[in-house]
mmCIF file of C-alpha atoms in Angstrom:
data_model
loop_
_atom_site.group_PDB
_atom_site.id
_atom_site.type_symbol
_atom_site.label_atom_id
_atom_site.label_comp_id
_atom_site.label_asym_id
_atom_site.label_seq_id
_atom_site.Cartn_x
_atom_site.Cartn_y
_atom_site.Cartn_z
ATOM 1 C CA UNK E 1 126.012 59.706 85.369
ATOM 2 C CA UNK E 2 126.455 63.443 86.010
ATOM 3 C CA UNK E 3 127.237 62.764 89.655
ATOM 4 C CA UNK E 4 129.905 60.234 88.668
ATOM 5 C CA UNK E 5 131.407 62.621 86.128
ATOM 6 C CA UNK E 6 131.538 65.427 88.712
ATOM 7 C CA UNK E 7 133.117 63.014 91.198
ATOM 8 C CA UNK E 8 135.786 62.005 88.678
ATOM 9 C CA UNK E 9 136.569 65.619 87.754
ATOM 10 C CA UNK E 10 136.776 66.523 91.447
ATOM 11 C CA UNK E 11 139.133 63.648 92.148
ATOM 12 C CA UNK E 12 141.408 64.645 89.268
ATOM 13 C CA UNK E 13 141.383 68.298 90.335
ATOM 14 C CA UNK E 14 142.087 67.332 93.931
ATOM 15 C CA UNK E 15 145.292 65.562 93.037
ATOM 16 C CA UNK E 16 147.130 68.832 93.687
ATOM 17 C CA UNK E 17 148.552 69.441 90.234
ATOM 18 C CA UNK E 18 148.107 72.942 88.823
ATOM 19 C CA UNK E 19 148.605 71.466 85.355
ATOM 20 C CA UNK E 20 145.681 69.078 85.830
ATOM 21 C CA UNK E 21 143.518 71.872 87.273
ATOM 22 C CA UNK E 22 144.315 74.037 84.225
ATOM 23 C CA UNK E 23 143.639 71.185 81.795
ATOM 24 C CA UNK E 24 140.240 70.519 83.367
ATOM 25 C CA UNK E 25 139.362 74.194 83.070
ATOM 26 C CA UNK E 26 140.595 74.359 79.476
ATOM 27 C CA UNK E 27 138.410 71.357 78.638
ATOM 28 C CA UNK E 28 135.352 73.410 79.611
ATOM 29 C CA UNK E 29 134.425 71.625 82.819
ATOM 30 C CA UNK E 30 133.826 74.724 84.937
ATOM 31 C CA UNK E 31 130.619 75.998 83.254
ATOM 32 C CA UNK E 32 129.231 72.455 83.283
ATOM 33 C CA UNK E 33 130.003 72.063 86.984
ATOM 34 C CA UNK E 34 128.400 75.421 87.775
ATOM 35 C CA UNK E 35 125.231 74.226 86.013
ATOM 36 C CA UNK E 36 125.241 71.099 88.180
ATOM 37 C CA UNK E 37 125.471 73.157 91.387
ATOM 38 C CA UNK E 38 122.398 75.160 90.458
ATOM 39 C CA UNK E 39 118.857 74.469 91.570
ATOM 40 C CA UNK E 40 117.267 71.490 89.877
ATOM 41 C CA UNK E 41 120.106 69.007 90.106
ATOM 42 C CA UNK E 42 119.927 66.205 92.647
ATOM 43 C CA UNK E 43 121.613 67.022 95.959
ATOM 44 C CA UNK E 44 124.248 64.308 95.491
ATOM 45 C CA UNK E 45 125.149 65.776 92.095
ATOM 46 C CA UNK E 46 125.272 69.290 93.554
ATOM 47 C CA UNK E 47 127.559 68.030 96.329
ATOM 48 C CA UNK E 48 129.995 66.420 93.878
ATOM 49 C CA UNK E 49 129.963 69.435 91.561
ATOM 50 C CA UNK E 50 130.678 71.749 94.519
ATOM 51 C CA UNK E 51 133.519 69.439 95.566
ATOM 52 C CA UNK E 52 134.971 69.585 92.059
ATOM 53 C CA UNK E 53 134.737 73.399 92.050
ATOM 54 C CA UNK E 54 136.383 73.407 95.477
ATOM 55 C CA UNK E 55 139.312 71.401 94.153
ATOM 56 C CA UNK E 56 139.586 73.391 90.923
ATOM 57 C CA UNK E 57 139.736 76.660 92.895
ATOM 58 C CA UNK E 58 142.306 75.457 95.439
ATOM 59 C CA UNK E 59 145.405 77.594 94.997
ATOM 60 C CA UNK E 60 144.629 78.308 91.328
ATOM 61 C CA UNK E 61 143.924 81.997 90.729
ATOM 62 C CA UNK E 62 142.948 81.596 87.075
ATOM 63 C CA UNK E 63 140.421 78.897 87.935
ATOM 64 C CA UNK E 64 139.117 81.027 90.803
ATOM 65 C CA UNK E 65 138.411 83.818 88.326
ATOM 66 C CA UNK E 66 136.873 81.439 85.777
ATOM 67 C CA UNK E 67 134.623 79.842 88.400
ATOM 68 C CA UNK E 68 133.505 83.232 89.675
ATOM 69 C CA UNK E 69 132.867 84.531 86.148
ATOM 70 C CA UNK E 70 130.860 81.385 85.361
ATOM 71 C CA UNK E 71 128.404 82.403 88.076
ATOM 72 C CA UNK E 72 129.227 79.842 90.740
ATOM 73 C CA UNK E 73 129.023 82.098 93.790
ATOM 74 C CA UNK E 74 125.226 82.506 94.013
ATOM 75 C CA UNK E 75 124.419 78.785 93.625
ATOM 76 C CA UNK E 76 127.119 77.886 96.148
ATOM 77 C CA UNK E 77 125.594 80.347 98.621
ATOM 78 C CA UNK E 78 122.151 78.769 97.993
ATOM 79 C CA UNK E 79 123.675 75.362 98.679
ATOM 80 C CA UNK E 80 124.889 76.631 102.067
ATOM 81 C CA UNK E 81 121.256 77.305 102.935
ATOM 82 C CA UNK E 82 119.527 74.247 101.558
ATOM 83 C CA UNK E 83 121.747 71.319 100.743
ATOM 84 C CA UNK E 84 122.459 68.322 102.914
ATOM 85 C CA UNK E 85 125.411 68.579 105.287
ATOM 86 C CA UNK E 86 127.813 67.152 102.702
ATOM 87 C CA UNK E 87 126.708 69.681 100.102
ATOM 88 C CA UNK E 88 126.939 72.483 102.657
ATOM 89 C CA UNK E 89 130.466 71.413 103.575
ATOM 90 C CA UNK E 90 131.597 71.359 99.945
ATOM 91 C CA UNK E 91 129.935 74.705 99.198
ATOM 92 C CA UNK E 92 131.617 76.299 102.229
ATOM 93 C CA UNK E 93 135.004 74.915 101.190
ATOM 94 C CA UNK E 94 134.518 76.026 97.590
ATOM 95 C CA UNK E 95 133.620 79.559 98.701
ATOM 96 C CA UNK E 96 136.635 79.597 101.021
ATOM 97 C CA UNK E 97 138.919 78.589 98.166
ATOM 98 C CA UNK E 98 137.330 81.172 95.875
ATOM 99 C CA UNK E 99 137.864 83.879 98.514
ATOM 100 C CA UNK E 100 141.613 83.632 98.555
ATOM 101 C CA UNK E 101 144.750 81.729 98.736
ATOM 102 C CA UNK E 102 147.535 84.265 98.895
ATOM 103 C CA UNK E 103 148.424 86.870 101.489
ATOM 104 C CA UNK E 104 149.039 89.541 98.870
ATOM 105 C CA UNK E 105 145.908 91.543 99.619
ATOM 106 C CA UNK E 106 144.661 90.956 96.072
ATOM 107 C CA UNK E 107 141.723 88.886 97.289
ATOM 108 C CA UNK E 108 139.603 91.840 98.455
ATOM 109 C CA UNK E 109 137.412 91.942 95.344
ATOM 110 C CA UNK E 110 136.682 88.206 95.453
ATOM 111 C CA UNK E 111 135.998 88.328 99.165
ATOM 112 C CA UNK E 112 133.551 91.207 98.740
ATOM 113 C CA UNK E 113 131.787 89.508 95.829
ATOM 114 C CA UNK E 114 131.164 86.440 97.991
ATOM 115 C CA UNK E 115 130.060 88.541 100.962
ATOM 116 C CA UNK E 116 127.693 90.616 98.795
ATOM 117 C CA UNK E 117 126.176 87.374 97.488
ATOM 118 C CA UNK E 118 125.014 86.723 101.052
ATOM 119 C CA UNK E 119 127.493 84.048 102.128
ATOM 120 C CA UNK E 120 128.276 85.360 105.611
ATOM 121 C CA UNK E 121 124.944 84.758 107.423
ATOM 122 C CA UNK E 122 124.569 81.117 106.288
ATOM 123 C CA UNK E 123 128.240 80.406 107.048
ATOM 124 C CA UNK E 124 127.724 81.733 110.568
ATOM 125 C CA UNK E 125 124.589 79.556 110.939
ATOM 126 C CA UNK E 126 126.609 76.517 109.852
ATOM 127 C CA UNK E 127 128.964 77.085 112.786
ATOM 128 C CA UNK E 128 126.065 75.895 114.984
ATOM 129 C CA UNK E 129 125.496 72.670 113.051
ATOM 130 C CA UNK E 130 125.841 69.084 114.220
ATOM 131 C CA UNK E 131 128.396 68.006 111.607
ATOM 132 C CA UNK E 132 132.015 68.776 112.641
ATOM 133 C CA UNK E 133 133.192 68.879 109.011
ATOM 134 C CA UNK E 134 130.588 71.528 108.214
ATOM 135 C CA UNK E 135 131.583 73.568 111.269
ATOM 136 C CA UNK E 136 135.256 73.330 110.324
ATOM 137 C CA UNK E 137 134.750 74.291 106.674
ATOM 138 C CA UNK E 138 132.348 77.127 107.541
ATOM 139 C CA UNK E 139 134.938 78.539 109.963
ATOM 140 C CA UNK E 140 137.582 78.174 107.257
ATOM 141 C CA UNK E 141 135.462 80.026 104.714
ATOM 142 C CA UNK E 142 134.836 82.828 107.214
ATOM 143 C CA UNK E 143 138.592 83.003 107.839
ATOM 144 C CA UNK E 144 139.264 83.351 104.124
ATOM 145 C CA UNK E 145 136.580 86.037 103.773
ATOM 146 C CA UNK E 146 138.035 87.972 106.718
ATOM 147 C CA UNK E 147 141.737 87.773 105.819
ATOM 148 C CA UNK E 148 143.063 91.304 105.246
ATOM 149 C CA UNK E 149 139.488 92.555 104.770
ATOM 150 C CA UNK E 150 138.229 94.918 107.480
ATOM 151 C CA UNK E 151 134.826 95.272 105.796
ATOM 152 C CA UNK E 152 134.175 91.539 105.972
ATOM 153 C CA UNK E 153 135.607 91.334 109.476
ATOM 154 C CA UNK E 154 132.946 93.807 110.617
ATOM 155 C CA UNK E 155 130.192 91.986 108.694
ATOM 156 C CA UNK E 156 131.235 88.636 110.167
ATOM 157 C CA UNK E 157 131.261 90.084 113.684
ATOM 158 C CA UNK E 158 127.855 91.710 113.143
ATOM 159 C CA UNK E 159 126.467 88.366 111.944
ATOM 160 C CA UNK E 160 127.294 86.870 115.361
ATOM 161 C CA UNK E 161 130.302 84.773 114.406
ATOM 162 C CA UNK E 162 132.589 85.807 117.249
ATOM 163 C CA UNK E 163 130.534 84.149 119.980
ATOM 164 C CA UNK E 164 130.190 80.984 117.888
ATOM 165 C CA UNK E 165 133.892 80.860 117.009
ATOM 166 C CA UNK E 166 134.840 81.274 120.677
ATOM 167 C CA UNK E 167 132.431 78.456 121.570
ATOM 168 C CA UNK E 168 134.007 76.266 118.877
ATOM 169 C CA UNK E 169 137.406 76.686 120.532
ATOM 170 C CA UNK E 170 136.062 74.049 122.969
ATOM 171 C CA UNK E 171 134.650 71.767 120.248
ATOM 172 C CA UNK E 172 135.238 68.020 120.497
ATOM 173 C CA UNK E 173 136.905 68.070 117.083
ATOM 174 C CA UNK E 174 140.535 69.198 117.011
ATOM 175 C CA UNK E 175 140.108 70.319 113.374
ATOM 176 C CA UNK E 176 137.129 72.502 114.298
ATOM 177 C CA UNK E 177 139.067 74.026 117.195
ATOM 178 C CA UNK E 178 142.085 74.754 114.975
ATOM 179 C CA UNK E 179 140.016 76.354 112.205
ATOM 180 C CA UNK E 180 138.006 78.393 114.711
ATOM 181 C CA UNK E 181 141.209 79.682 116.286
ATOM 182 C CA UNK E 182 142.545 80.645 112.846
ATOM 183 C CA UNK E 183 139.324 82.462 111.955
#
């Protein structure tokens, strides 16, 4: 039942309406979704909750702040390390959406919070994975963490991402190649 509820919330949030995203947040869904991402929930439920957080954070600064304040970053980073490929993909995308969305330079604090939570090493490891969606979303999250952030650019390079991103420029998946080039 929780998995279905998270799926429904994610679908509503993914419809692209800022009004719907705000209404879902106002209804108190974010703390409940963060609880579902944490250790103890079934992987399928974690995956759907991460997807819902991904959609709620997409382009919505207030929701990004609410999700971060609700403690979502650490469980999303844990999901990068231990979930199934679908959960890893959703966690990577959620962290990417939490890291930014505007080119105003105001994302530095969020980017550093995610980096300090340990997101960079597992994102770099996911670039080596078998699943093209995971590779694409991990590259996208690294791009968002690196945008206008020299500190994270150095950390990402030191974690070995450059070699992997260059290798992904020859990936079979066009989406992976495009995201790797953007990173």
